[in-house]
Structure formats: C-alpha cells, structure tokens
Amino acid sequence: MKKRALGFWEIWNMSFGFLGIQFGFALQGGFMSRIFQTLGAEKDAIPLLWIAAPLTGLLVQPIIGYLSDRTWSAKWGRRRPYFLIGAILSSLALFFVPHSPALWVAAGFLWILDASINVSMEPFRALVADKLPESQRSYGFVIQTLIIGIGTWVASNLPWLVSQLGVSNEAASGVVPMSVKVAFAIGAFVFLISILYTVFTTTEYPPEDMEAFEKEKAKKNQFIPDILNNIGHMPKTMKKLGVIQFFSWFAFFTMWSMANPALTEHVFQTPVPVESAYDMTDVAQKEAFNVANTAFQESSNSVGSAMGIYGLSSMAFALLLTFYTSKRRINRKYVHMASLFLGGLGFLLMTYTSPENLKWCFVLIGFAWGSILSMPYAMLSSSVDPNKMGMFMGIFNMFIVIPQIIAALGGINFVSGLLGPDAINAMTIAGISLIIAGLCNLLITNKNAITYQTEDI
C-alpha cells in the first residue's frame, strides 16, 4: 500500500503523546535518585535501585510490540489502545511515587511506572513507521524528538518552578518535599491529556491483507517462537545499531541514576546529609542537619533544571533537523556520530565546571540525546520488514535495556571505581561511553539505512 506524505501538523498530532511520555521519563530520570536519597539510599546503592526500569523494558516492549502488530480495531486502530492503557497506569504511578513512605515502596513504584511508560512508548515508535512513507521517516522521528525535547525541558524544571511559586522545598528527614510531589502530580495530568490528544486526533491504516492478518492473528502459542526466530534472524544493520545503542544507553543510564549525587556533591558542594552523623537530640545539631538537607534539596532542584537543558538543546537540534529533513536527505550515520561526540564532551567537562556553567555541559549532551531518539530508529525502520515493525522495535529495545541492566548490577560502580571513589567519576565514564558509541557508527554500511535512497539516486 502506497502511503501518502503527511503534513507537519498531522505528524505533530500523531507524535504529541510523546510530550506526556517524556514528562514521565524526565521526572523519573531527573528526580528518582533524589527521592531514593531522601528516603535514605546510599550513593553506591542507587544504580541497583534503578534496575526495575530496564528490566521492565526488556520484558514489556517485545510483548507490546508483538501484541500491537496483531491488534486491529476499526474504531481504535492498532497502536492507540496501548497508548491509552499505558497512559492511565503511568499517570497513577507518577502521582503516587513521591508519596512513598519507604525506599522499597519507591523502588516498587519505579517498577510500575517504567512498565506503564513502556506500554505507551513502544507503539509510538512503530506508529511513525506505520503511517509515514519511507522518505518521511527521518522527518517523523525528528518531530518526535522535538516534542520529547519540549517535554524534557519543561518537566525537568517543574520542581524548581513550583518552588518559585511558593510551594515548599523543605521537608523533614525521610520525607520528599512538597515541590516534588506537586511536580509529579502535574506530570501525571500532562501524561494523560497528551496521550488522549493523539488517540483522538490520529487515525491508522488497516492491515493491507485483512485475511492474512486474521490468519496470523489466529495462530496460538507463537509468541516465544516468533520472538526467538526474529532475534535469530535480525538484519545485520540492526545488530550493528545495537552496538551503538549499548554504549549510548549505558551513558544515559549512568546520567539518570548518578547525576544527582555526582553533581550535588562535586559541583554544588552540597552532598546529601547522613542523619546518623548528627545528634538529633541536640538542637544545634538538628538545625545543622536541616540546613544541610535544605541545601541538598535546593541544589537537587538546580541539577534537575540543568538537566532540563539537554531537553531544550535536543529540541533545538530536532527543530533544525525538522526543517532540513522536510526537504532534503541527511547522512544519518555521520549526523549521529558527530552528535554522540558532542554529548561525550559534555559529560567529560562536568569534572571541571562550575554551577553557573553546568548548563553548557547539558547543552552538548542534548545534541546526543536528540540524535539517539531519532537517527537509530530512522536507520532501523529502513532495514526491517514493515509487517513486523512493532516486534522489531520491541526487540531493538533489548539493545537499550541490556546496557542499563549491566550498569545497574554493578557496571557503573565497577568502571567508575577504576578512576576513584568520587561520584563525579561516573559522569566521566558516561562521556567515554558516548565517544565509543560515536566511533561505532563506522560499522554502519547499509546505504539505505544511512541515507534513504530514492529512485533518482
């Protein structure tokens, strides 16, 4: 079936739900470690507490991809039912996670939150490939990245913004500040509303051969064999992209889990206070603890706001690519390589920066983030069977979650420990990892993946 080229606003509408998804991811990525630290987590334990996120992605995304490939409703389409289910569950989890009374409760909510976000996110990737002709794939994924950038920047600044509006940023020991609770509640509302906007403004193409689709759908107990068969026969380009993804996502998982302890400690010089180090029965000691805790919470707001800058620069990067790819082809391979190099430099500079200049590190990281969210998917979508797009997008997620699992199970602590005990060394490792990912782009040789080839080439 020949797909018609879509206009900007049609692509915007079908991608708008990603605003909510990114609100969820940005709040999770920017503030879960802060919540863990507030509830008493030790610095070295934080990556392991994050393991729920990649584990749920490893399990959920291939399953949702498989099921959405085999779903069709004349009213709701193929992907949209999964958007809606994921949005409802994610919104509930976002609202309740900052109210966690204990560390294990927060870790459990992270598990639910990430699983729910993945239910919504994977079908969005497949929807671009479903709806757009191949010549518009880069354009479509770049517009998604533009929306993701907006969501990242706004959501990362929410705790700072609500505290500026008068919501308290102070709290007792072991209690998450009200500014964070209000920010997560806003994120829950935006998540649901933005997904609903896409559900009600976007239509989907039916299966090309409905009879063959129904026969395939009627097959029983094929999920595991189909997944294993497609893993065994994934295209070579997909495997090479997997190497790039491994080092890219190791770097970003390191940032999400360790940026708050690393930057509050090294850049802002306000590490989280350990209550056992203070005599809380002494008035002066208790006051000293409260002062140190408030300084940590305020610098955590500043870290979150600085992290939001990478969403802003990824948005600017995506906007530039949106204008360019709407009329011209790009070399996806070299664009991705250069972007990852810039992101790696941003991480490496964190060891030497000041609070005032930290934002420029995240500007550079934003170029890498904007490319990671678009270029690999554009290259992948030109290399796989369109009838199995959902499944392959889900399987491709393995190359995202496996490095995160390795990082969470001790990879970050081990590799950064080779440089010394300081938390900032984790950011150095993230920079080196992104530079390696950039070099791995040299592995990509498929011309159609690098630059979409039209008949006139």
XYZ file of C-alpha atoms in Angstrom:
457
model
C 0.000 0.000 0.000
C 1.367 3.375 -1.013
C 1.282 5.738 1.947
C 0.629 9.399 1.341
C 3.058 12.021 2.604
C 1.741 13.716 5.738
C 1.891 17.389 6.616
C 3.671 18.811 9.642
C 0.558 19.102 11.827
C -0.583 15.556 11.033
C 2.804 14.223 12.136
C 2.730 16.578 15.149
C -0.694 15.250 16.236
C 0.338 11.597 15.964
C 3.518 12.321 17.954
C 2.057 14.687 20.559
C 1.510 11.891 23.074
C 5.273 11.717 23.404
C 5.065 15.004 25.330
C 3.398 13.137 28.176
C 5.662 10.130 27.879
C 8.671 12.405 28.175
C 7.160 14.203 31.160
C 7.132 10.796 32.818
C 10.660 9.889 31.744
C 12.115 13.301 32.627
C 10.600 13.307 36.112
C 11.755 9.735 36.593
C 15.234 10.383 35.196
C 15.769 13.706 36.917
C 14.287 13.065 40.344
C 14.033 9.345 41.214
C 17.601 9.306 42.563
C 16.743 12.384 44.626
C 13.709 10.546 46.035
C 15.858 7.490 46.765
C 18.474 9.634 48.526
C 15.807 11.470 50.524
C 14.451 8.090 51.677
C 17.908 7.055 52.855
C 19.572 5.290 49.918
C 23.372 5.105 49.938
C 25.122 6.535 46.875
C 26.538 3.174 45.726
C 23.124 1.510 46.036
C 21.318 3.914 43.720
C 22.121 2.172 40.374
C 20.755 -1.132 41.706
C 17.549 0.574 42.841
C 17.110 1.653 39.223
C 17.246 -1.902 37.868
C 13.448 -2.076 37.738
C 13.423 0.363 34.818
C 15.491 -1.610 32.275
C 14.148 -4.982 33.424
C 10.574 -3.924 32.728
C 11.612 -2.566 29.330
C 13.296 -5.862 28.459
C 10.096 -7.754 29.217
C 7.368 -5.330 28.252
C 8.474 -3.821 24.942
C 8.789 -7.040 22.853
C 5.465 -8.254 24.266
C 3.660 -4.988 23.493
C 5.288 -4.849 20.046
C 4.143 -8.392 19.290
C 0.599 -7.776 20.542
C 0.180 -4.432 18.769
C 1.297 -5.987 15.468
C -1.632 -8.403 15.912
C -4.218 -5.880 17.067
C -6.765 -4.146 14.887
C -9.946 -2.278 15.766
C -11.929 -0.251 13.248
C -12.509 2.360 15.974
C -9.232 2.334 17.939
C -6.712 1.131 15.372
C -3.603 -0.920 16.108
C -1.322 1.100 18.382
C -3.705 3.534 20.080
C -5.252 1.070 22.591
C -1.793 0.550 24.072
C -1.164 4.308 24.259
C -4.290 4.698 26.371
C -3.737 1.763 28.743
C -0.128 2.840 29.359
C -1.175 6.457 29.951
C -3.719 5.606 32.642
C -1.310 3.357 34.549
C 1.615 5.787 34.172
C -0.406 8.736 35.435
C -1.425 6.849 38.571
C 2.167 5.755 39.253
C 3.538 9.270 38.672
C 1.107 10.757 41.144
C 1.878 8.295 43.952
C 5.659 7.735 43.643
C 6.783 10.892 45.553
C 4.410 9.944 48.388
C 6.362 6.715 49.026
C 6.835 6.228 52.783
C 9.865 3.922 52.415
C 12.670 3.138 49.993
C 11.257 -0.241 48.929
C 7.897 1.382 48.122
C 9.606 3.964 45.871
C 11.540 1.181 44.097
C 8.256 -0.687 43.565
C 6.556 2.389 42.138
C 9.511 2.873 39.767
C 8.890 -0.659 38.510
C 5.199 0.071 37.864
C 5.943 3.482 36.359
C 8.539 2.249 33.893
C 6.446 -0.732 32.814
C 3.479 1.559 32.174
C 5.528 4.118 30.235
C 6.904 1.309 28.072
C 3.371 0.149 27.250
C 2.720 3.583 25.719
C 6.145 4.296 24.253
C 6.904 1.257 22.085
C 3.761 1.598 19.907
C 4.620 5.283 19.287
C 7.872 4.247 17.588
C 6.008 1.745 15.434
C 3.274 4.282 14.586
C 5.758 6.508 12.729
C 6.796 3.588 10.533
C 3.121 2.546 10.109
C 1.907 5.956 8.997
C 4.771 7.519 7.045
C 6.290 6.631 3.678
C 9.950 5.733 3.964
C 11.041 9.076 2.546
C 9.475 10.827 5.591
C 10.821 8.504 8.315
C 13.722 10.743 9.376
C 11.332 13.715 9.384
C 8.803 11.834 11.537
C 11.291 10.647 14.134
C 12.837 14.117 14.300
C 9.436 15.691 15.043
C 9.006 13.128 17.817
C 12.383 14.232 19.132
C 11.283 17.881 19.005
C 8.275 17.075 21.197
C 10.421 14.947 23.513
C 12.802 17.902 23.919
C 9.955 20.201 24.933
C 8.735 17.632 27.474
C 12.203 17.048 28.912
C 12.903 20.732 29.461
C 9.535 21.630 30.990
C 9.270 18.539 33.221
C 12.871 18.834 34.467
C 12.157 22.387 35.634
C 8.833 21.638 37.332
C 10.125 21.201 40.930
C 12.130 24.427 40.607
C 9.180 26.255 39.053
C 6.616 25.227 41.665
C 9.069 26.099 44.448
C 9.438 29.568 42.870
C 5.658 29.871 43.034
C 5.788 29.373 46.783
C 5.468 25.609 47.223
C 7.797 24.435 49.988
C 11.111 22.838 49.078
C 11.787 21.914 52.709
C 10.799 18.658 54.385
C 11.560 16.546 57.409
C 14.165 13.809 57.225
C 12.966 10.953 55.021
C 10.115 12.977 53.502
C 10.001 14.119 49.863
C 9.421 17.921 49.602
C 6.006 19.179 48.530
C 7.567 20.853 45.453
C 8.458 17.412 44.083
C 5.020 15.986 44.911
C 3.252 18.815 43.082
C 5.600 18.479 40.077
C 4.834 14.762 39.760
C 1.090 15.429 40.014
C 1.344 17.937 37.154
C 3.338 15.389 35.168
C 0.625 12.770 35.698
C -2.039 15.153 34.333
C 0.040 16.155 31.279
C 0.842 12.495 30.530
C -2.819 11.520 30.326
C -4.039 14.588 28.430
C -1.318 14.458 25.755
C -1.921 10.759 25.072
C -5.663 11.391 24.783
C -4.934 14.164 22.263
C -3.063 11.731 19.989
C -5.678 8.988 20.432
C -8.496 11.279 19.288
C -6.684 13.195 16.510
C -4.927 10.311 14.745
C -6.191 7.527 12.529
C -4.326 4.388 11.491
C -4.096 2.336 8.319
C -5.768 -1.097 8.465
C -3.693 -4.204 7.633
C -3.020 -4.421 3.889
C -4.287 -8.026 3.658
C -7.000 -8.456 6.282
C -7.477 -12.163 5.536
C -3.775 -12.920 6.004
C -3.764 -10.703 9.119
C -6.641 -12.655 10.696
C -4.953 -15.979 9.924
C -1.722 -14.801 11.530
C -3.632 -13.422 14.495
C -5.441 -16.766 14.971
C -2.202 -18.700 15.444
C -1.785 -19.838 19.037
C 1.311 -20.046 21.237
C 3.539 -18.359 18.659
C 4.854 -15.501 20.768
C 8.061 -17.041 22.128
C 8.949 -18.908 18.887
C 8.326 -15.746 16.843
C 10.426 -13.594 19.177
C 13.301 -16.096 19.176
C 13.094 -16.552 15.400
C 13.217 -12.811 14.764
C 16.077 -12.338 17.228
C 17.995 -15.066 15.409
C 17.306 -13.529 12.007
C 17.566 -9.816 12.787
C 19.167 -7.794 9.973
C 22.905 -7.102 10.147
C 22.261 -3.365 10.298
C 20.103 -3.887 13.380
C 22.941 -5.775 15.110
C 25.417 -3.011 14.308
C 22.990 -0.375 15.566
C 22.720 -2.484 18.710
C 26.420 -1.937 19.454
C 25.947 1.834 19.139
C 22.873 1.675 21.353
C 24.711 -0.322 24.020
C 27.304 2.373 24.699
C 24.793 5.222 24.211
C 22.316 3.944 26.762
C 24.995 2.883 29.253
C 25.988 6.555 29.254
C 22.483 7.946 29.710
C 21.504 5.423 32.375
C 24.645 6.479 34.234
C 23.490 10.092 33.996
C 19.919 9.403 35.157
C 20.955 7.308 38.127
C 24.111 9.148 39.224
C 23.899 12.787 38.075
C 22.114 13.996 41.210
C 24.582 12.520 43.734
C 27.574 13.345 41.498
C 26.664 16.961 40.769
C 25.235 17.954 44.151
C 28.428 16.590 45.723
C 31.089 17.725 43.232
C 29.723 20.824 41.503
C 27.425 22.317 44.171
C 29.368 21.025 47.199
C 26.099 20.097 48.979
C 26.049 16.290 49.371
C 23.017 14.661 50.958
C 23.447 14.762 54.763
C 23.541 11.449 56.614
C 21.203 11.665 59.606
C 23.260 9.207 61.690
C 26.179 11.665 61.563
C 24.153 14.206 63.578
C 22.947 14.104 67.164
C 19.273 14.821 66.502
C 18.601 15.261 70.240
C 20.845 18.327 70.210
C 19.072 21.460 68.977
C 22.144 22.880 67.226
C 22.954 19.542 65.567
C 19.359 19.130 64.412
C 19.362 22.632 62.962
C 22.670 21.918 61.179
C 21.133 18.794 59.654
C 18.070 20.731 58.478
C 20.268 23.409 56.896
C 22.366 20.782 55.092
C 19.241 18.900 53.967
C 17.621 22.063 52.603
C 20.838 22.939 50.745
C 20.837 19.439 49.213
C 17.177 19.736 48.145
C 17.791 23.163 46.600
C 20.884 22.040 44.716
C 18.908 18.973 43.558
C 16.364 21.395 42.056
C 19.269 23.140 40.313
C 20.620 19.843 38.993
C 17.153 18.975 37.685
C 16.865 22.356 35.963
C 20.327 21.977 34.426
C 19.398 18.505 33.198
C 16.342 20.038 31.561
C 18.711 21.995 29.339
C 19.583 18.826 27.458
C 15.911 18.583 26.532
C 15.979 22.178 25.321
C 19.099 21.733 23.191
C 17.793 18.423 21.817
C 14.632 20.325 20.887
C 16.651 22.998 19.057
C 18.670 20.284 17.331
C 15.486 18.466 16.336
C 13.922 21.703 15.069
C 16.928 22.298 12.839
C 16.735 18.746 11.513
C 12.956 19.081 11.056
C 13.378 21.992 8.643
C 16.249 20.268 6.863
C 14.769 16.761 6.535
C 11.409 18.100 5.339
C 13.117 18.998 2.041
C 16.445 17.153 1.908
C 18.075 13.862 2.790
C 20.721 13.643 5.510
C 23.566 11.240 6.201
C 22.145 9.668 9.341
C 25.397 7.880 10.162
C 27.598 10.976 10.347
C 24.936 13.134 11.986
C 24.641 10.525 14.743
C 28.404 10.156 15.113
C 29.035 13.888 15.498
C 26.150 14.265 17.952
C 27.436 11.479 20.207
C 30.915 13.028 20.225
C 29.446 16.343 21.408
C 27.485 14.596 24.157
C 30.586 12.751 25.317
C 32.448 16.059 25.574
C 29.619 17.489 27.689
C 29.967 14.675 30.236
C 33.753 14.945 30.375
C 33.585 18.682 31.089
C 31.438 18.151 34.210
C 34.530 17.387 36.288
C 35.823 20.912 35.657
C 32.659 23.005 35.515
C 31.015 25.380 37.989
C 27.327 25.621 38.975
C 26.971 28.618 36.629
C 28.441 26.765 33.641
C 26.915 23.324 34.233
C 24.139 24.152 31.786
C 26.606 24.239 28.886
C 27.587 20.640 29.579
C 23.945 19.661 29.212
C 23.607 21.718 26.023
C 26.213 19.426 24.453
C 24.531 16.332 25.893
C 21.273 17.456 24.295
C 22.736 17.060 20.807
C 23.494 13.417 21.599
C 20.056 12.875 23.134
C 18.258 14.416 20.160
C 20.139 12.139 17.792
C 19.687 8.999 19.930
C 15.915 9.497 19.841
C 15.724 9.787 16.079
C 18.654 8.567 13.977
C 18.870 4.914 15.152
C 15.114 4.457 14.662
C 15.208 6.051 11.221
C 18.089 3.748 10.225
C 16.341 0.714 11.722
C 12.975 1.382 10.053
C 14.713 1.301 6.655
C 16.205 -2.104 7.414
C 13.377 -4.345 8.699
C 10.154 -5.977 7.471
C 7.384 -3.339 7.800
C 4.848 -6.071 8.683
C 6.880 -6.821 11.823
C 7.738 -3.236 12.710
C 6.245 -3.393 16.199
C 8.062 -6.600 17.081
C 11.397 -5.404 15.722
C 11.064 -2.086 17.547
C 10.432 -4.096 20.705
C 13.390 -6.397 20.091
C 15.560 -3.360 19.315
C 14.772 -2.209 22.825
C 16.947 -5.084 24.082
C 19.955 -3.049 22.981
C 18.671 -0.218 25.174
C 17.833 -2.144 28.338
C 20.684 -4.687 28.460
C 23.382 -1.999 28.975
C 21.175 -0.413 31.624
C 20.823 -3.737 33.446
C 24.587 -4.251 33.306
C 25.103 -0.715 34.615
C 22.595 -1.229 37.440
C 24.057 -4.577 38.518
C 27.416 -3.025 39.273
C 28.773 -1.874 35.938
C 28.692 1.801 36.892
C 30.234 1.247 40.312
C 32.959 -1.033 38.933
C 34.035 1.057 35.946
C 33.814 4.448 37.692
C 35.592 2.921 40.710
C 38.630 2.354 38.498
C 39.006 6.159 38.453
C 38.468 6.624 42.182
C 35.693 6.827 44.799
C 34.247 10.231 43.840
C 30.716 10.138 42.371
C 31.710 12.558 39.578
C 33.771 9.757 38.007
C 30.507 8.216 36.849
C 29.978 11.234 34.575
C 33.478 10.750 33.118
C 32.603 7.136 32.328
C 29.373 8.320 30.660
C 31.428 10.647 28.428
C 33.871 7.916 27.404
C 30.965 5.573 26.673
C 29.297 8.117 24.349
C 32.527 8.686 22.435
C 32.877 4.914 21.917
C 29.248 4.851 20.695
C 30.089 7.598 18.204
C 33.029 5.633 16.806
C 30.826 2.544 16.428
C 28.812 4.369 13.749
C 31.652 3.454 11.400
C 30.212 -0.088 11.484
C 27.081 1.015 9.566
C 27.472 0.342 5.837
C 23.869 -0.186 4.621
C 23.321 2.711 2.204
C 19.544 2.687 2.563
C 19.882 2.974 6.343
C 22.467 5.753 6.109
C 20.535 7.862 3.616
C 17.143 6.883 2.230
C 17.707 6.018 -1.413
C 15.066 7.262 -3.844
C 14.865 6.151 -7.445
C 16.706 9.183 -8.739
C 19.898 8.367 -6.807
